[in-house]
Amino acid sequence: MKKLFKRFIAFAFAAALLLAPLSTPITTYAASQSTSTENIKANSNKGSYYTGTIEGTGVRFRSSPKVDSSNIIRTFTKGEKIGVYNSDINCAYADGYWWSYVEDKNGVYGYVASNYFSTDGIE
C-alpha cells in the first residue's frame, strides 16, 4: 500500500509539472515609450544608462565602492535624481553592499550602495 501511495504521488507530481504550462496563460508586455527613450540612453563606455531616485536621506555618494569615511563626495537627499550606469563592469560588491556607478545632477561620477536607490520604471 505504501509503495502504491508513493507511485500515485510521483504520478500526480509529474502530471502537474507537465500540465502547468498548458494551464498558465502567457502574458506579454510592451515596453512603454518613456522607458525606451527617456530612462535609457546608450553609452558605449559605461553601459546602459537609467534614471534613478534616491530612497533615503543622507545617502552617501562615494568616490570608490566601499565604506570608508575618506571616500565620501557628498550626501544625497531623499527623492534626488541620479543617472545609473548598468553593466557588469560598473557594479561591485564590497563591505556587504552592491555598489552602482552613478552620476549626480552636477555631472559628478561616483558610487552609491544599490539598496539606497530605485531605478525609475526599470527593474
Coordinates of N, CA and C in Angstrom, one line a residue:
M1 N 0.8 -1.2 0.0 CA 0.0 0.0 0.0 C 0.9 1.3 0.0
K2 N 1.9 1.2 0.8 CA 2.8 2.4 0.9 C 3.5 2.6 -0.5
K3 N 3.9 1.6 -1.2 CA 4.5 1.7 -2.5 C 3.5 2.3 -3.5
L4 N 2.3 1.8 -3.4 CA 1.2 2.4 -4.3 C 1.0 3.9 -4.1
F5 N 1.0 4.3 -2.8 CA 0.8 5.7 -2.5 C 2.0 6.5 -3.1
K6 N 3.2 6.0 -2.9 CA 4.4 6.7 -3.5 C 4.3 6.9 -5.0
R7 N 3.9 5.8 -5.7 CA 3.7 5.9 -7.1 C 2.6 6.9 -7.5
F8 N 1.5 6.9 -6.7 CA 0.4 7.9 -7.0 C 0.9 9.3 -6.9
I9 N 1.7 9.6 -5.8 CA 2.2 10.9 -5.6 C 3.2 11.3 -6.7
A10 N 4.1 10.4 -7.1 CA 5.0 10.7 -8.2 C 4.3 10.9 -9.5
F11 N 3.2 10.2 -9.8 CA 2.4 10.4 -11.0 C 1.7 11.7 -10.9
A12 N 1.1 12.1 -9.8 CA 0.4 13.3 -9.7 C 1.4 14.5 -9.8
F13 N 2.5 14.4 -9.2 CA 3.5 15.5 -9.4 C 4.0 15.6 -10.8
A14 N 4.3 14.5 -11.5 CA 4.7 14.6 -12.9 C 3.6 15.2 -13.8
A15 N 2.4 14.8 -13.5 CA 1.2 15.3 -14.3 C 1.1 16.8 -14.1
A16 N 1.3 17.2 -12.8 CA 1.2 18.7 -12.5 C 2.2 19.5 -13.2
L17 N 3.4 18.9 -13.3 CA 4.5 19.6 -14.0 C 4.3 19.7 -15.5
L18 N 3.7 18.6 -16.0 CA 3.5 18.6 -17.5 C 2.3 19.5 -17.9
L19 N 1.3 19.6 -17.0 CA 0.1 20.3 -17.4 C 0.2 21.8 -16.9
A20 N 1.1 22.1 -16.0 CA 1.1 23.5 -15.6 C 1.4 24.5 -16.7
P21 N 2.3 24.3 -17.6 CA 2.5 25.3 -18.7 C 1.2 25.4 -19.6
L22 N 0.4 24.4 -19.7 CA -0.8 24.4 -20.5 C -1.9 25.3 -19.9
S23 N -1.9 25.3 -18.5 CA -3.0 26.0 -17.9 C -2.6 27.4 -17.5
T24 N -1.3 27.8 -17.6 CA -0.9 29.1 -17.3 C -1.0 30.0 -18.5
P25 N -1.7 31.1 -18.4 CA -1.8 32.0 -19.5 C -0.5 32.7 -19.8
I26 N -0.2 33.0 -21.0 CA 1.0 33.7 -21.4 C 0.7 35.1 -21.6
T27 N 1.4 36.0 -20.8 CA 1.2 37.4 -20.8 C 2.4 38.1 -21.4
T28 N 2.2 39.0 -22.4 CA 3.3 39.7 -22.9 C 3.1 41.2 -22.6
Y29 N 4.2 41.8 -22.4 CA 4.2 43.3 -22.1 C 5.0 44.0 -23.1
A30 N 4.4 45.1 -23.5 CA 5.1 46.0 -24.4 C 5.8 47.1 -23.6
A31 N 7.0 47.4 -24.0 CA 7.8 48.5 -23.3 C 7.1 49.8 -23.5
S32 N 7.0 50.6 -22.5 CA 6.4 52.0 -22.7 C 7.4 52.9 -23.4
Q33 N 6.9 53.9 -24.0 CA 7.7 54.8 -24.8 C 8.7 55.5 -23.9
S34 N 8.3 55.9 -22.6 CA 9.2 56.6 -21.7 C 10.3 55.7 -21.3
T35 N 10.1 54.4 -21.2 CA 11.2 53.5 -20.8 C 12.3 53.4 -21.9
S36 N 11.8 53.3 -23.1 CA 12.8 53.1 -24.2 C 13.5 54.4 -24.6
T37 N 12.9 55.6 -24.4 CA 13.6 56.8 -24.8 C 14.1 57.7 -23.7
E38 N 13.4 57.8 -22.6 CA 13.8 58.7 -21.6 C 14.7 58.1 -20.5
N39 N 14.4 56.9 -20.1 CA 15.2 56.3 -19.0 C 16.4 55.6 -19.4
I40 N 16.6 55.2 -20.7 CA 17.8 54.5 -21.1 C 18.4 55.3 -22.3
K41 N 19.7 55.5 -22.2 CA 20.4 56.0 -23.3 C 21.7 55.3 -23.5
A42 N 22.0 55.0 -24.7 CA 23.2 54.2 -25.0 C 24.5 55.0 -24.6
N43 N 25.4 54.3 -23.9 CA 26.7 54.9 -23.6 C 27.7 53.8 -23.8
S44 N 28.5 53.9 -24.8 CA 29.4 52.8 -25.2 C 30.5 52.6 -24.1
N45 N 30.9 53.6 -23.3 CA 31.9 53.4 -22.3 C 31.4 52.8 -21.0
K46 N 30.2 53.1 -20.6 CA 29.7 52.8 -19.3 C 28.5 51.9 -19.2
G47 N 28.0 51.4 -20.4 CA 26.9 50.5 -20.4 C 25.6 51.3 -20.5
S48 N 24.5 50.7 -20.3 CA 23.2 51.3 -20.4 C 23.0 52.3 -19.2
Y49 N 22.2 53.4 -19.5 CA 22.0 54.5 -18.5 C 20.6 54.5 -18.1
Y50 N 20.3 54.5 -16.8 CA 19.0 54.6 -16.3 C 18.8 55.8 -15.4
T51 N 17.7 56.3 -15.3 CA 17.5 57.4 -14.2 C 17.0 56.6 -13.0
G52 N 17.5 57.2 -11.9 CA 17.1 56.6 -10.6 C 16.7 57.6 -9.6
T53 N 16.2 57.2 -8.5 CA 15.7 58.1 -7.4 C 16.3 57.6 -6.1
I54 N 16.9 58.5 -5.3 CA 17.5 58.2 -4.0 C 16.3 57.9 -3.1
E55 N 16.4 56.8 -2.3 CA 15.3 56.4 -1.4 C 15.5 56.8 0.0
G56 N 16.6 57.3 0.4 CA 16.8 57.7 1.8 C 17.4 59.0 2.0
T57 N 17.5 59.5 3.2 CA 18.1 60.8 3.5 C 19.5 60.6 4.0
G58 N 20.4 61.4 3.5 CA 21.8 61.3 3.9 C 22.5 60.2 3.3
V59 N 22.1 59.7 2.1 CA 22.7 58.6 1.4 C 24.1 59.1 0.9
R60 N 25.1 58.4 1.2 CA 26.5 58.8 0.8 C 26.9 58.5 -0.6
F61 N 27.4 59.5 -1.3 CA 27.9 59.4 -2.7 C 29.4 59.3 -2.5
R62 N 30.0 58.2 -3.0 CA 31.4 57.9 -2.8 C 32.2 57.8 -4.0
S63 N 33.5 58.1 -3.9 CA 34.4 58.0 -5.0 C 34.9 56.6 -5.3
S64 N 34.7 55.7 -4.4 CA 35.0 54.3 -4.6 C 34.0 53.4 -4.0
P65 N 33.8 52.1 -4.5 CA 32.8 51.3 -4.0 C 33.1 50.6 -2.7
K66 N 33.2 51.3 -1.6 CA 33.5 50.7 -0.3 C 33.1 51.7 0.8
V67 N 32.9 51.2 2.0 CA 32.5 52.0 3.2 C 33.8 52.5 3.8
D68 N 34.0 53.8 3.6 CA 35.3 54.5 4.1 C 35.0 56.0 4.2
S69 N 35.2 56.5 5.4 CA 34.9 58.0 5.6 C 35.7 58.9 4.7
S70 N 36.8 58.4 4.1 CA 37.6 59.3 3.3 C 37.2 59.3 1.8
N71 N 36.2 58.5 1.4 CA 35.8 58.5 0.0 C 34.4 59.1 -0.2
I72 N 33.9 59.8 0.8 CA 32.6 60.5 0.6 C 32.7 61.7 -0.2
I73 N 32.0 61.8 -1.3 CA 32.0 63.0 -2.1 C 31.0 64.0 -1.6
R74 N 29.8 63.5 -1.3 CA 28.7 64.3 -0.7 C 27.6 63.4 -0.3
T75 N 26.5 63.9 0.3 CA 25.3 63.1 0.6 C 24.2 63.6 -0.3
F76 N 23.3 62.6 -0.6 CA 22.1 62.9 -1.4 C 20.9 63.1 -0.4
T77 N 19.9 63.8 -0.9 CA 18.7 63.9 -0.2 C 17.6 63.0 -0.8
K78 N 16.7 62.6 0.0 CA 15.6 61.7 -0.5 C 14.9 62.3 -1.7
G79 N 14.7 61.5 -2.7 CA 14.0 62.0 -3.9 C 14.9 62.6 -5.0
E80 N 16.2 62.7 -4.7 CA 17.1 63.3 -5.7 C 17.3 62.3 -6.8
K81 N 17.4 62.9 -8.1 CA 17.5 62.0 -9.3 C 19.0 61.8 -9.5
I82 N 19.3 60.6 -10.0 CA 20.7 60.2 -10.4 C 20.6 59.5 -11.7
G83 N 21.8 59.4 -12.3 CA 21.9 58.5 -13.5 C 22.7 57.3 -13.1
V84 N 22.1 56.1 -13.4 CA 22.7 54.8 -13.0 C 23.3 54.1 -14.2
Y85 N 24.5 53.8 -14.2 CA 25.1 53.0 -15.3 C 25.1 51.5 -15.0
N86 N 24.4 50.8 -15.9 CA 24.2 49.4 -15.7 C 25.0 48.5 -16.6
S87 N 26.0 47.9 -16.1 CA 26.8 46.9 -16.8 C 27.6 46.2 -15.8
D88 N 28.1 45.0 -16.1 CA 28.9 44.2 -15.2 C 30.1 44.9 -14.7
I89 N 30.8 45.8 -15.5 CA 32.0 46.4 -15.0 C 31.7 47.6 -14.1
N90 N 30.4 48.0 -14.0 CA 30.1 49.2 -13.2 C 29.4 48.8 -11.9
C91 N 29.5 47.5 -11.5 CA 28.9 47.1 -10.3 C 29.9 46.3 -9.5
A92 N 29.9 46.6 -8.2 CA 30.9 45.9 -7.3 C 30.3 45.5 -6.0
Y93 N 30.8 44.4 -5.4 CA 30.3 44.0 -4.1 C 31.5 44.2 -3.1
A94 N 31.2 45.0 -2.1 CA 32.2 45.3 -1.0 C 31.5 45.7 0.2
D95 N 32.1 45.3 1.3 CA 31.6 45.7 2.7 C 30.1 45.4 2.9
G96 N 29.6 44.3 2.3 CA 28.2 43.9 2.5 C 27.2 44.7 1.6
Y97 N 27.7 45.4 0.6 CA 26.8 46.2 -0.3 C 27.1 45.9 -1.7
W98 N 26.1 45.9 -2.6 CA 26.3 46.0 -4.0 C 26.4 47.5 -4.4
W99 N 27.4 47.9 -5.0 CA 27.6 49.3 -5.4 C 27.4 49.5 -6.9
S100 N 26.7 50.7 -7.2 CA 26.5 51.0 -8.6 C 27.2 52.3 -8.9
Y101 N 27.7 52.4 -10.1 CA 28.4 53.6 -10.6 C 27.3 54.5 -11.1
V102 N 27.3 55.7 -10.6 CA 26.2 56.7 -10.8 C 26.8 58.1 -11.2
E103 N 25.9 58.9 -11.7 CA 26.2 60.3 -12.0 C 25.2 61.2 -11.3
D104 N 25.6 62.2 -10.5 CA 24.7 63.1 -9.9 C 24.3 64.2 -10.8
K105 N 23.4 65.1 -10.2 CA 22.8 66.2 -11.0 C 23.9 67.2 -11.5
N106 N 25.1 67.2 -10.9 CA 26.1 68.1 -11.3 C 27.1 67.5 -12.3
G107 N 26.8 66.3 -12.7 CA 27.7 65.6 -13.6 C 28.9 64.9 -13.0
V108 N 28.9 64.8 -11.7 CA 30.0 64.1 -10.9 C 29.7 62.6 -10.9
Y109 N 30.7 61.8 -11.1 CA 30.6 60.3 -11.1 C 31.1 59.7 -9.8
G110 N 30.4 58.7 -9.3 CA 30.8 58.0 -8.1 C 30.0 56.8 -7.9
Y111 N 30.0 56.3 -6.6 CA 29.3 55.1 -6.3 C 28.3 55.3 -5.2
V112 N 27.2 54.5 -5.3 CA 26.1 54.5 -4.3 C 25.7 53.1 -4.0
A113 N 25.5 52.7 -2.8 CA 25.0 51.4 -2.5 C 23.7 51.2 -3.1
S114 N 23.5 50.1 -3.8 CA 22.3 49.9 -4.6 C 21.0 49.8 -3.9
N115 N 21.0 49.4 -2.6 CA 19.8 49.3 -1.8 C 19.3 50.7 -1.4
Y116 N 20.0 51.8 -1.7 CA 19.5 53.1 -1.3 C 18.9 53.9 -2.4
F117 N 18.7 53.3 -3.6 CA 18.0 54.0 -4.7 C 17.2 53.0 -5.5
S118 N 16.3 53.5 -6.2 CA 15.5 52.7 -7.1 C 15.6 53.2 -8.5
T119 N 15.5 52.4 -9.5 CA 15.6 52.8 -10.9 C 14.1 53.1 -11.3
D120 N 13.9 54.2 -12.1 CA 12.6 54.7 -12.4 C 12.0 53.8 -13.5
G121 N 11.1 52.9 -13.1 CA 10.3 52.1 -14.0 C 11.1 50.9 -14.6
I122 N 12.3 50.7 -14.2 CA 13.0 49.6 -14.7 C 13.5 48.7 -13.5
E123 N 13.3 47.4 -13.6 CA 13.8 46.5 -12.5 C 14.7 45.5 -13.1

